[in-house]
XYZ file of C-alpha atoms in Angstrom:
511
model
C 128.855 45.946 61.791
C 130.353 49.003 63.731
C 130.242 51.051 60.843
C 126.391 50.480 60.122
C 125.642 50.567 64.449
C 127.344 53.997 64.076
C 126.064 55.388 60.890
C 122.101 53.963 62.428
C 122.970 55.749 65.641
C 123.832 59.388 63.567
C 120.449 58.782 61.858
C 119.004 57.897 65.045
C 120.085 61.725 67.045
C 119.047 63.251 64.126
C 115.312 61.655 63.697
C 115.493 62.091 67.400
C 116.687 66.097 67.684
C 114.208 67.119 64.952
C 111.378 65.366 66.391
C 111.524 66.679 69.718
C 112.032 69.969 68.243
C 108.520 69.378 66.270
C 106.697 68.172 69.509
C 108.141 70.605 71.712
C 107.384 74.149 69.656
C 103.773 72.076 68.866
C 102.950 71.602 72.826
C 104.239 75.066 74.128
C 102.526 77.579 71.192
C 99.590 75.465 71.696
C 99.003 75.226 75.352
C 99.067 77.635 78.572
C 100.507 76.811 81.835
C 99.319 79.301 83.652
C 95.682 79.201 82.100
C 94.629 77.560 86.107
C 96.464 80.082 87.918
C 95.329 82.721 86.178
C 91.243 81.878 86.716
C 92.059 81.538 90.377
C 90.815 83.170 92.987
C 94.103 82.699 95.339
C 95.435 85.758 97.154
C 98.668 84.843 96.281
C 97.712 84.447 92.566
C 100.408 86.534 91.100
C 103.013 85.143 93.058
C 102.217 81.811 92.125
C 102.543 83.156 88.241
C 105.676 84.600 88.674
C 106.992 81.379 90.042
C 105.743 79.133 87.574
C 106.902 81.864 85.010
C 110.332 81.351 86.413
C 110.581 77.805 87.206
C 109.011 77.090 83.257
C 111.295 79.619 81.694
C 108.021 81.298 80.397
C 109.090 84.413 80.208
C 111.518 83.055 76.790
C 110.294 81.969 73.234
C 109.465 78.604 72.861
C 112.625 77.671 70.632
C 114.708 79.389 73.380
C 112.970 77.310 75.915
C 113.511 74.059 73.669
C 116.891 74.976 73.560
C 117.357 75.210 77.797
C 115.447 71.789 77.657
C 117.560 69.967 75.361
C 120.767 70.691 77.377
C 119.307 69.041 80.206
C 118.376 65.901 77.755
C 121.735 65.759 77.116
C 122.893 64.919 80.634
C 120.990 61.751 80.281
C 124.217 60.841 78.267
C 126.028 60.752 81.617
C 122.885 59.611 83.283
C 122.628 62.819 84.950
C 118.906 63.157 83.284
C 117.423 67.205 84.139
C 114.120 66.832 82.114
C 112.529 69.883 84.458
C 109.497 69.572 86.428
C 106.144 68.399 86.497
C 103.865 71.797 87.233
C 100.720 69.511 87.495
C 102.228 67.125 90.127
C 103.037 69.620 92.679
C 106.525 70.420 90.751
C 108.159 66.930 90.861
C 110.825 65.601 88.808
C 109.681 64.701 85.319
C 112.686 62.165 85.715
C 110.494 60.519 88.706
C 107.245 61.139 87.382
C 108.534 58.768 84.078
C 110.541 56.626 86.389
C 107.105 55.359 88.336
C 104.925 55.681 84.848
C 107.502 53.735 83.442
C 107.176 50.569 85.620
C 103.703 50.639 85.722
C 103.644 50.340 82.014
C 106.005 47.867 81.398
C 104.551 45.596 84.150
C 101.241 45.717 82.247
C 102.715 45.488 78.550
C 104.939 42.538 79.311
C 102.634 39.799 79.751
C 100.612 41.236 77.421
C 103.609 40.868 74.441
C 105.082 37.826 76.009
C 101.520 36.141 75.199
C 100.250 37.725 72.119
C 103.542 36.583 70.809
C 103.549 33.300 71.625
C 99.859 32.624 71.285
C 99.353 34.825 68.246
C 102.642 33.151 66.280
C 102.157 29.440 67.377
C 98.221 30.011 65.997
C 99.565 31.529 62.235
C 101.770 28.879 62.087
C 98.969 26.043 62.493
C 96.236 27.813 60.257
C 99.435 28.299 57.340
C 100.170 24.750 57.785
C 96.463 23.506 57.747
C 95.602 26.122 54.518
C 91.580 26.326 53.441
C 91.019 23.590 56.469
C 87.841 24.319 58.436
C 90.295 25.507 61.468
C 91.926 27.808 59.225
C 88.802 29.387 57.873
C 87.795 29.591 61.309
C 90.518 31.333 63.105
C 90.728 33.325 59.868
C 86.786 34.267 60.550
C 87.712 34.954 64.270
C 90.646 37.298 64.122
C 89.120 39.510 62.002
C 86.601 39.971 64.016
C 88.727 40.549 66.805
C 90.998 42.107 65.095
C 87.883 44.822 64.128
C 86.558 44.965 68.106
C 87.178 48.628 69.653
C 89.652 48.049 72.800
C 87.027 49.819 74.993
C 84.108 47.403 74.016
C 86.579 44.452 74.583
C 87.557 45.774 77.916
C 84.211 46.883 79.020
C 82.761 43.149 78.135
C 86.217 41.713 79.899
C 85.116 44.012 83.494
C 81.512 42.135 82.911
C 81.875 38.776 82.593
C 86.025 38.677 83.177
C 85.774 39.965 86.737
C 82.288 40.465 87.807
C 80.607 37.579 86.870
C 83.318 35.618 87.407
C 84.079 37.031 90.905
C 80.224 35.829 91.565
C 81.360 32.510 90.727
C 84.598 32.233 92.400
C 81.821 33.699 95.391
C 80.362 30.195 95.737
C 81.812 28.205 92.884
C 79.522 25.285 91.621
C 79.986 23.569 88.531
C 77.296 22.820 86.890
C 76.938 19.538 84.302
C 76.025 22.072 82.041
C 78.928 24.039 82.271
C 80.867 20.567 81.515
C 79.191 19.580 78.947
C 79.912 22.945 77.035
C 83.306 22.982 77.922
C 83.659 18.971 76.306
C 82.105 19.958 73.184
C 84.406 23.125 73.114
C 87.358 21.071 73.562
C 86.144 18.145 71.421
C 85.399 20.890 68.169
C 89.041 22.721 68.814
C 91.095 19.772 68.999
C 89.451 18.178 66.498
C 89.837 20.704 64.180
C 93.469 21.526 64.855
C 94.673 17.925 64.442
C 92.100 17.134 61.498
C 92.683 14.004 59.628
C 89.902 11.427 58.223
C 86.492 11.538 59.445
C 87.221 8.602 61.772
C 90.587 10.079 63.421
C 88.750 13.264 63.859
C 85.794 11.491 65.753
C 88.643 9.749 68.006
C 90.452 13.154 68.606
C 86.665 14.552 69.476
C 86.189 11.946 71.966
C 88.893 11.927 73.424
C 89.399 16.084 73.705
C 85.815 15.717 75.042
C 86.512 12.915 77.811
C 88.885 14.864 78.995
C 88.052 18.323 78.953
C 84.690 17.702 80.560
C 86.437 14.966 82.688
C 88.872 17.819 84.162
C 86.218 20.311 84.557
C 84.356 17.780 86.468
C 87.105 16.570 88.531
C 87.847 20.543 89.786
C 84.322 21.385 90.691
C 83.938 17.992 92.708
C 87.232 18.519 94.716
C 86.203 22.564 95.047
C 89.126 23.549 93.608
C 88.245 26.723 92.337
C 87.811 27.637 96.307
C 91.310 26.266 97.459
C 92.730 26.222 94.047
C 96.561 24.400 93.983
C 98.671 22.167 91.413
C 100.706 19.877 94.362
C 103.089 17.232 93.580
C 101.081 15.641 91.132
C 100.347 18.712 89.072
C 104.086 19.368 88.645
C 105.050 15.739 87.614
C 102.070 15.812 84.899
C 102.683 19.545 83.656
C 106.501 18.683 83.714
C 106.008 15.398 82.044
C 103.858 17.154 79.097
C 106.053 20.043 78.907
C 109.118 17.964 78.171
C 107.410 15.775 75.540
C 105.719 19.542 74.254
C 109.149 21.025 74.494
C 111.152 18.116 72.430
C 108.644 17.762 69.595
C 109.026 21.532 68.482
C 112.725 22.062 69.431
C 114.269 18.783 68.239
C 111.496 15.933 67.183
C 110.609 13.078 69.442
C 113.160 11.187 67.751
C 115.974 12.980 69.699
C 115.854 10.592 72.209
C 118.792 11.906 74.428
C 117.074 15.286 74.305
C 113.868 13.955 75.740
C 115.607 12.040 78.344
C 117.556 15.036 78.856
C 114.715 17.099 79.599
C 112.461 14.493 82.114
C 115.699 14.086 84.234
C 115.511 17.629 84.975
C 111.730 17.200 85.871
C 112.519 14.700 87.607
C 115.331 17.094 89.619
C 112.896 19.760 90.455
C 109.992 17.028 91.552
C 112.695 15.900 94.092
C 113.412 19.240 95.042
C 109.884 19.927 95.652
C 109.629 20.061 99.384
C 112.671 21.344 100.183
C 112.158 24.406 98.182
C 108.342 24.624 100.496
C 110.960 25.611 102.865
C 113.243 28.167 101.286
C 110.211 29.763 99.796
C 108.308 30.229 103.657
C 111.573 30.931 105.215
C 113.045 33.332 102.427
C 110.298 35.148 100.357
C 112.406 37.511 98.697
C 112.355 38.693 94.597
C 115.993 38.090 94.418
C 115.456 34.111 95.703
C 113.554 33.729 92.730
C 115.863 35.321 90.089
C 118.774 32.960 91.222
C 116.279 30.112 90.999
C 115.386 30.614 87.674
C 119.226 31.057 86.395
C 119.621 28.460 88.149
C 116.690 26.458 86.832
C 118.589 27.295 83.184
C 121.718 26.221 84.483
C 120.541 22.731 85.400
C 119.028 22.002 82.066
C 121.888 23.308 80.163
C 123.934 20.932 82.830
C 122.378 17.894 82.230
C 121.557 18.706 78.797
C 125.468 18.260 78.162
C 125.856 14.932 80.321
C 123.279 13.266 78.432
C 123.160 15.197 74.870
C 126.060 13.141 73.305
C 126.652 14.176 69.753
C 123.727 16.384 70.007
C 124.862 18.856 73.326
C 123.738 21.628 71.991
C 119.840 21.144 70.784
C 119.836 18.857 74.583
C 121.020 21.520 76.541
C 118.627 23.947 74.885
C 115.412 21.955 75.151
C 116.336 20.784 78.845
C 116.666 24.359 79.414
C 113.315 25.202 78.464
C 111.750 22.669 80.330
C 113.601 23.208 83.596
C 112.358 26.698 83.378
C 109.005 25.679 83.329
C 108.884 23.171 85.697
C 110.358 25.588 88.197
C 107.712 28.522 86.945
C 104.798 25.810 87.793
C 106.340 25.237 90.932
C 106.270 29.151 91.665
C 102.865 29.473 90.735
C 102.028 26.653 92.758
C 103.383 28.060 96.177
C 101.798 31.599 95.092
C 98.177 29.620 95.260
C 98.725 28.343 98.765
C 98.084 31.783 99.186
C 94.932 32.397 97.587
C 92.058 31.327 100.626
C 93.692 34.163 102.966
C 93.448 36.427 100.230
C 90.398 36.127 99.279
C 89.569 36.901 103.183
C 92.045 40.366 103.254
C 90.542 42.102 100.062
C 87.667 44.058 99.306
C 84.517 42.202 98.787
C 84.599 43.654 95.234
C 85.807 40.104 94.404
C 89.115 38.363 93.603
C 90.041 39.360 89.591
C 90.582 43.396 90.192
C 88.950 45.658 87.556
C 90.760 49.198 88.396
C 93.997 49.885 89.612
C 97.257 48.153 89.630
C 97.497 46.935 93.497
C 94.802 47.000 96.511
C 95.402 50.103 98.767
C 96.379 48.718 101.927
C 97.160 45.171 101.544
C 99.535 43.949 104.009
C 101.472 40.207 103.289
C 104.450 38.879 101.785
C 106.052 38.496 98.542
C 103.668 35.929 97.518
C 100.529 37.861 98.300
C 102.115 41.044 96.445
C 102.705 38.580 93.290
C 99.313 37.271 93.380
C 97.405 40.642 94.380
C 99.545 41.934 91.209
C 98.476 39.043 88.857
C 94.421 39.823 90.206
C 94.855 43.395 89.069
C 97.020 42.509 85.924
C 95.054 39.467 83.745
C 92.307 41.674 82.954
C 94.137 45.011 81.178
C 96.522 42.354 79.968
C 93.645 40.059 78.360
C 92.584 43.243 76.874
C 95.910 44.329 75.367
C 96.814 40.632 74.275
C 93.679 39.719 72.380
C 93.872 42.063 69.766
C 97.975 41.762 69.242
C 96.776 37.924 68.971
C 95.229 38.709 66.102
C 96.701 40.692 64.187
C 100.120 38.863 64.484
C 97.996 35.496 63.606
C 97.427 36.732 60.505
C 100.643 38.480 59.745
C 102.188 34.845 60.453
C 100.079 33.062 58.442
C 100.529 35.166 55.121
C 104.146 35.229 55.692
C 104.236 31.366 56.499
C 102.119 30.668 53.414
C 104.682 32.899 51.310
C 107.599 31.010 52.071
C 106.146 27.728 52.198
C 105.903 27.999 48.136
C 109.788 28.953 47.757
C 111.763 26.392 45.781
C 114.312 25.751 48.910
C 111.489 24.715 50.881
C 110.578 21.982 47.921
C 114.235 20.862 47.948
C 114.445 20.389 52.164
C 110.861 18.198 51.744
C 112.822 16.317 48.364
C 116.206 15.699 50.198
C 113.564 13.792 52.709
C 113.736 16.088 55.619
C 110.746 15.688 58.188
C 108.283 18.067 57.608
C 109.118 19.680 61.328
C 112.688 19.853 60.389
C 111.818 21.870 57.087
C 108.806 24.143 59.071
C 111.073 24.847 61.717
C 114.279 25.072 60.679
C 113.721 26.592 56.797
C 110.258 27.968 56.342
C 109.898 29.655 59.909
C 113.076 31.570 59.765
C 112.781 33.638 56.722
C 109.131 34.286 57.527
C 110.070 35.347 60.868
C 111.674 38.524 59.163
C 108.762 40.610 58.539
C 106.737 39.317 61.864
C 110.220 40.685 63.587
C 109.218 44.450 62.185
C 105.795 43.966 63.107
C 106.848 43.158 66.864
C 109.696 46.123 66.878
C 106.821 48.740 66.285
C 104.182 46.882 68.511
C 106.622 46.575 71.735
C 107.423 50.983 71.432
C 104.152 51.629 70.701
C 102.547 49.683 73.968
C 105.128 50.874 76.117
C 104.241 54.217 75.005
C 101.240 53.196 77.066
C 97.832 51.786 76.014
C 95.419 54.964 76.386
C 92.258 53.711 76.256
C 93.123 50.609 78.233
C 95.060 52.289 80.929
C 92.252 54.714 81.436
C 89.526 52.337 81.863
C 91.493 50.289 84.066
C 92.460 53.338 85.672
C 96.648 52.429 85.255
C 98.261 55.506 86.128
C 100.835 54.607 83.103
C 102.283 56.351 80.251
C 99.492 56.887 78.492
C 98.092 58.605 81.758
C 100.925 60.624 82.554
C 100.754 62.104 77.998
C 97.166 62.463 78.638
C 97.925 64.736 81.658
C 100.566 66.911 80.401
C 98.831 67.445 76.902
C 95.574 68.539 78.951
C 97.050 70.306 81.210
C 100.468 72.142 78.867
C 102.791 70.489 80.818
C 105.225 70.726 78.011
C 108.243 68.914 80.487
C 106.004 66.189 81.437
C 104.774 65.759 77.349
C 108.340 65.961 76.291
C 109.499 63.488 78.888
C 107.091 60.852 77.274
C 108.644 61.765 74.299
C 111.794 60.958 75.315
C 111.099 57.340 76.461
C 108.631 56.897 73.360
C 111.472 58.009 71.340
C 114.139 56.275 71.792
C 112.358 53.272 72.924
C 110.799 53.143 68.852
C 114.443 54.072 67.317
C 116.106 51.066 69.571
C 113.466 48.525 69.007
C 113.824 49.305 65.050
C 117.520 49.212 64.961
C 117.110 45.804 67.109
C 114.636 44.721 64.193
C 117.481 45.523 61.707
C 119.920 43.556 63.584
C 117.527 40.395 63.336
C 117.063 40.616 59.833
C 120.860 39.526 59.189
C 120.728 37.229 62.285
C 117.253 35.506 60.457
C 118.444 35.377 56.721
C 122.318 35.088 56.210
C 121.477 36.531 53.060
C 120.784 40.497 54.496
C 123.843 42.224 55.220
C 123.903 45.385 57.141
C 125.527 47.001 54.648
């Protein structure tokens, strides 16, 4: 393993020295830095060339320049990073220039992978396992078209009905019986095509998805809700409840009975700690609170994962894990909505889901009002970024899913009378994991990179911002400073890709 990490790191520099070397003669023969100063009208023009000459090193050859540029590259080895300066933001630090970029991106990308991930894999896997069924033909109909949509039209239709329309209704929200009749037939057609079975099972599931979608739209708009939205005690015990029983039936099967009872006793922890935390969160509203909750929250389900696992400690801990985490996250999002009615009254009357920009100029509050101002500027460029990764890594799933399903050790698991989530799981989803973990490698360096189009429409002063800038304007520091991150952010995620191939299939070797 160290020999391969070290030979993959020589390739690495070199893909990595040649590269820059391409982008950086590319930028500088093809751009001029002085091209503003030099139409201005200034009576200090020509002093404000010859500094910019000397600051940029213009006066040298561009592979002379390169040359001055990479030894300051190099101190980033030593974290003493000397990338040069940004001419076209008044001379500051490329180093701080990427540094704020940086964050900005990676806040917006996160949710954005963390979801298309999820969403996009957990939807291949049920359109594989329910092949030529009318929810497979329909998903497969759907992400195409997605799949097809430009990013701009998808954002521009996400600021119209996403944040304006919707603001109108979060305005003066009324639910109509209209609106609740759609959203039970919705329900009713999705669930029952993603359970399918006979006719008659499939007219239970309908009725019953429909009772109780409609039922819960129903129930929000007559208790206004969506004015005063909140989850409160009850919302925790019933999301904590499901998540436990969700949680068990894809980690170890419902049969696992220790690991279910493993994982409601740690609901069951954080629905008694409940009202104490009320208190920790008013009286201590701090980011670092919330980390050492969360490791914490881990801790206790690994805990009592190994108290009550028995034989099976290990596949306890891990679900109970899992669910503590997300009984604690519902909690957090809970006490962030006891927020939400003096929000509403501090920000613009441009309306509650934010359509430019990644905070509201001005906004004074606490943690929680910074963490629900940043969600109101973040779910629609995230949305937009997610829908499309959705898509595409539906259908990447699927084909690979489908693939292995046919291999002949797949047969034996389902002969040696394995149940069928044991042989989905545990055989068939981790060899056709392998090529979805290439896919997601290129996908996570190319959206922190930053998402152009998105972040301009959203105006997100991002990556993709800060390239756009420097290639307009031949900043060749600030350009070659997004190269940097780019970079090595691609090289890294690849290498880690490599790395999971031997992790998912004993079978690859890294040599």
């Amino acid at each position: 393993m160290l020999t391969f990490l070290l030979r993959r790191l020589g390739a690495i520099l070199l893909v990595l020295l040649v590269a820059s070397f391409i982008v950086y003669t590319l930028t500088a023969i093809g751009s001029d830095p002085l091209r503003d100063l030099r139409g201005s009208s200034a009576p200090n023009r020509e002093e404000q060339i010859a500094y910019r000459i000397e600051i940029l090193n213009l006066d040298l050859p561009p592979v002379v320049r390169y040359f001055t540029w990479l030894g300051g590259a190099a101190k980033c080895l030593i974290l003493q990073c000397d990338l040069g300066v940004a001419y076209t933001r008044g001379n500051q630090p490329v180093t701080e220039a990427l540094a704020s970029a940086a964050g900005s991106t990676i806040q917006l990308v996160t949710a954005a992978t963390i979801i298309a991930i999820l969403v996009g894999v957990t939807i291949g896997i049920l359109t594989a396992l329910r092949q030529y069924s009318g929810f497979d033909y329909s998903v497969t109909f759907l992400t195409f078209i997605v799949y097809s949509l430009p990013i701009f039209w998808v954002a521009v239709l996400l600021k119209e009905y996403g944040a304006i329309r919707f603001n109108e209704f979060l305005a003066d929200p009324n639910v109509t019986w209209l609106a609740v009749l759609i959203t039970g037939l919705i329900s009713g057609v999705v669930f029952m095509s993603l359970l399918g079975g006979s006719w008659r099972t499939r007219l239970i599931t309908f009725g019953s998805a429909f009772v109780a979608g409609a039922g819960l739209l129903g129930l929000l708009g007559v208790t206004n809700w969506f004015a005063q939205p909140t989850i409160g005690l009850i919302g925790v015990i019933i999301t904590g409840i499901g998540a436990a029983v969700g949680v068990t039936a894809i980690s170890t099967g419902l049969a696992n009975r220790r690991a279910l009872l493993a994982s409601l006793i740690t609901v069951a922890i954080w629905v008694a700690a409940y009202f104490p935390l009320q208190y920790l969160f008013f009286y201590v509203p701090e980011g670092w609170m919330l980390v050492l909750l969360g490791i914490a929250a881990i801790g206790i389900g690994i805990l009592v994962g190994i108290l009550v696992g028995g034989d099976g400690k290990r596949e306890a801990a891990r679900t109970a894990a899992i669910v503590s985490f997300i009984a604690f996250f519902v909690i957090v999002i809970d006490r962030v909505l006891l927020v939400y009615p003096d929000y509403v009254q501090r920000i613009p009357q441009s309306g509650v889901i934010a359509t430019i920009g990644s905070r509201t100029p001005g906004l004074q509050g606490d943690m929680w009002f910074e963490i629900l101002d940043g969600f109101s500027h973040l779910v629609l460029p995230t949305i937009a970024l997610a829908v499309v990764s959705i898509a595409a890594y539906t259908r990447y799933t699927r084909s690979s899913l489908l693939e292995v399903m046919n291999q002949d050790y797949v047969r034996t698991a389902r002969a040696k009378g394995l149940t069928e989530r044991t042989v989905v799981v545990r055989h068939a989803m981790r060899n056709a994991l392998i090529p979805i973990a290439t896919i997601i490698a290129f996908d996570i360096g190319a959206l922190i990179g930053g998402a152009v189009i998105t972040e301009t429409i959203f105006a997100w002063k991002g990556m993709g911002s800060l390239f756009v800038d420097g290639l307009e304007h031949g900043d060749v520091n600030l350009v070659m400073g997004f190269f940097v991150v780019t970079g090595v952010l691609a090289v890294i995620f690849n290498l880690i890709a490599d790395l999971l191939y031997s992790a998912l299939d004993p079978r690859i070797r890294v040599n």
